[in-house]
Coordinates of N, CA and C in Angstrom, one line a residue:
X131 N 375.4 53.3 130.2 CA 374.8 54.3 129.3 C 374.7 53.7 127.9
X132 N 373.4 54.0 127.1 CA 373.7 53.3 126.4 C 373.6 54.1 125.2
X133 N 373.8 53.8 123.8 CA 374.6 54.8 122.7 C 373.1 55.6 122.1
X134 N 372.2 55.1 122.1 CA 371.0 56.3 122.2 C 371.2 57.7 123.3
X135 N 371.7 57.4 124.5 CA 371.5 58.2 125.9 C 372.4 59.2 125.1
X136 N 373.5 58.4 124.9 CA 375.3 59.1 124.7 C 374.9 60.0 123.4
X137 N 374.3 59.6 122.4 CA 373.9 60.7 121.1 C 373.0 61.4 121.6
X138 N 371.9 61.7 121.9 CA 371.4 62.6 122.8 C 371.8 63.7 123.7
X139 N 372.9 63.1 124.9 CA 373.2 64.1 125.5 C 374.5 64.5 124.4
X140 N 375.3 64.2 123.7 CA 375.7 65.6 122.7 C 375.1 65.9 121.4
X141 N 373.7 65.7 121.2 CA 373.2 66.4 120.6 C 372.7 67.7 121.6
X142 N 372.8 67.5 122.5 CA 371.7 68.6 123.3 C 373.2 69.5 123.5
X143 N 374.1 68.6 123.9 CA 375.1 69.5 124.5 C 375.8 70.6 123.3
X144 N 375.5 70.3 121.8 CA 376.0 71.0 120.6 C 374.8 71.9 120.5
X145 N 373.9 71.7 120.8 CA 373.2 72.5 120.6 C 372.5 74.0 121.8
X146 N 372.9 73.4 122.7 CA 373.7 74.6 123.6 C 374.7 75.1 123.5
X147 N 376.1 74.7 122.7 CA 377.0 75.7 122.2 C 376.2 76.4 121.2
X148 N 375.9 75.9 120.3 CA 375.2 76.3 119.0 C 374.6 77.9 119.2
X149 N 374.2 77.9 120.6 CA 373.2 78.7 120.6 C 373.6 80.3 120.7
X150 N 373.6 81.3 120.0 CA 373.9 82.4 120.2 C 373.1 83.6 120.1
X151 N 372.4 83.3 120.5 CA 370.9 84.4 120.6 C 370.6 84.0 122.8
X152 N 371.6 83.2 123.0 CA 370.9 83.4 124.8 C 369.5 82.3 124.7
X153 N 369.4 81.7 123.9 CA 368.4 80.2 124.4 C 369.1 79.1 124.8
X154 N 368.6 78.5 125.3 CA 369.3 77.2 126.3 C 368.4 76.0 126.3
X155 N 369.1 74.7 126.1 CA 367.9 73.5 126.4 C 368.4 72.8 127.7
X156 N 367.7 72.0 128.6 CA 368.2 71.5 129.8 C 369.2 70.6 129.2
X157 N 370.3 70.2 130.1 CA 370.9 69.1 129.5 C 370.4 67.3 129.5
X158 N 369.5 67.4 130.6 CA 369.2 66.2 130.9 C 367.6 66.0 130.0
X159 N 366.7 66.6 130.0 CA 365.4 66.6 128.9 C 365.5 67.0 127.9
X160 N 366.3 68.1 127.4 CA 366.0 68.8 126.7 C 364.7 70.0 126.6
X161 N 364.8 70.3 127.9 CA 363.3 71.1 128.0 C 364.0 72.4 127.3
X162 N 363.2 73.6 127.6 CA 362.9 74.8 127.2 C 363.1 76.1 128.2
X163 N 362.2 75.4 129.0 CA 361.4 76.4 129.8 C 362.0 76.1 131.4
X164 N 361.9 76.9 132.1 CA 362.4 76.5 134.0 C 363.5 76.2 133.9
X165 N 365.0 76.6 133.1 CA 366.1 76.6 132.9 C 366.9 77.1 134.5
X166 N 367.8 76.9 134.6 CA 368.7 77.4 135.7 C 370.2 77.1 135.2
X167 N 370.4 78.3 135.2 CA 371.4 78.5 133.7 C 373.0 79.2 135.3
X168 N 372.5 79.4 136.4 CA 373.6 80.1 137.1 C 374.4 78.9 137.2
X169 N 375.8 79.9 137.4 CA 377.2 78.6 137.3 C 377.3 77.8 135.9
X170 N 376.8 78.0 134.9 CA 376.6 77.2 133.7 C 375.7 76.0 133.9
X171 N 374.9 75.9 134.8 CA 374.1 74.3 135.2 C 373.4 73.9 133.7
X172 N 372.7 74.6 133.1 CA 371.4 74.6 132.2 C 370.9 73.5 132.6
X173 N 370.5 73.0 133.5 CA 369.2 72.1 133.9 C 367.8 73.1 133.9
X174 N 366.8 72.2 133.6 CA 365.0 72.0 133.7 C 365.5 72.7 135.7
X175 N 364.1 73.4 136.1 CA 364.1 72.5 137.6 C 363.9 71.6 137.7
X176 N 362.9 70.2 137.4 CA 363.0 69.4 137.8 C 364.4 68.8 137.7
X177 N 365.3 68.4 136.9 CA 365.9 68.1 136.2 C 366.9 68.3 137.4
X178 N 367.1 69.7 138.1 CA 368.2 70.4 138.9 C 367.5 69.9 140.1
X179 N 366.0 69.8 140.9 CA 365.8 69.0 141.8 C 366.2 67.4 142.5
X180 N 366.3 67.0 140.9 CA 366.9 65.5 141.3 C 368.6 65.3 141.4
X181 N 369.0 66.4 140.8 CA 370.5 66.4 140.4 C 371.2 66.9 141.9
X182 N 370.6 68.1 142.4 CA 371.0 69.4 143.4 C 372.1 68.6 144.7
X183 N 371.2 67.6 145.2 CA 372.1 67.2 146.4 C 373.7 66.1 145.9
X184 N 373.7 65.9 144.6 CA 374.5 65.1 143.6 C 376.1 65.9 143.5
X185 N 375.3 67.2 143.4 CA 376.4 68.6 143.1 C 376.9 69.2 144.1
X186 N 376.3 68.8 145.5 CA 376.8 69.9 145.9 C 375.6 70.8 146.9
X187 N 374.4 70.8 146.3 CA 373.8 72.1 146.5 C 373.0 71.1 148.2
X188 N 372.5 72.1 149.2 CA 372.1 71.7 149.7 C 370.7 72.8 150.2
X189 N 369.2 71.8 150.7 CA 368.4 72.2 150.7 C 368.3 73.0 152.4
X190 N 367.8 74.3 152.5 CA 367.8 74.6 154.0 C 366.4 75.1 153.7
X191 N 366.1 75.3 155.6 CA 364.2 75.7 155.8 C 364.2 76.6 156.2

C-alpha cells in the first residue's frame, strides 16, 4: 500500500465520521451515490461487488 492509498483511505474514513447530517462516501472511491451502508459497510455497489465474496457475503440464484 502505498502512502498516497493510506492518506486517502483516512481521509475518506474522517470524513465519514465527520459526517452528521446521515451522508456517507464509499470507503474504497469515494463515491456518493449506490452506497450500502447495512452492517456499517459504506461501500459504492460496485465497490461491494468486488469486495462481497472477500467478506463473507455469498451470491445465490
Amino acid at each position: 500500500m502505498t502512502q498516497d492509498t493510506s492518506e486517502e483511505n483516512n481521509r475518506i474514513e474522517r470524513s465519514n465520521e465527520a459526517k452528521d447530517d446521515h451522508r456517507y462516501v464509499c470507503r474504497m472511491t469515494g463515491r456518493e451515490d449506490g452506497l450500502i451502508g447495512k452492517y456499517n459497510i459504506w461501500l459504492c455497489r460496485q465497490s461491494f461487488r468486488e469486495l462481497a465474496p472477500t467478506i463473507g457475503f455469498k451470491k445465490y440464484d
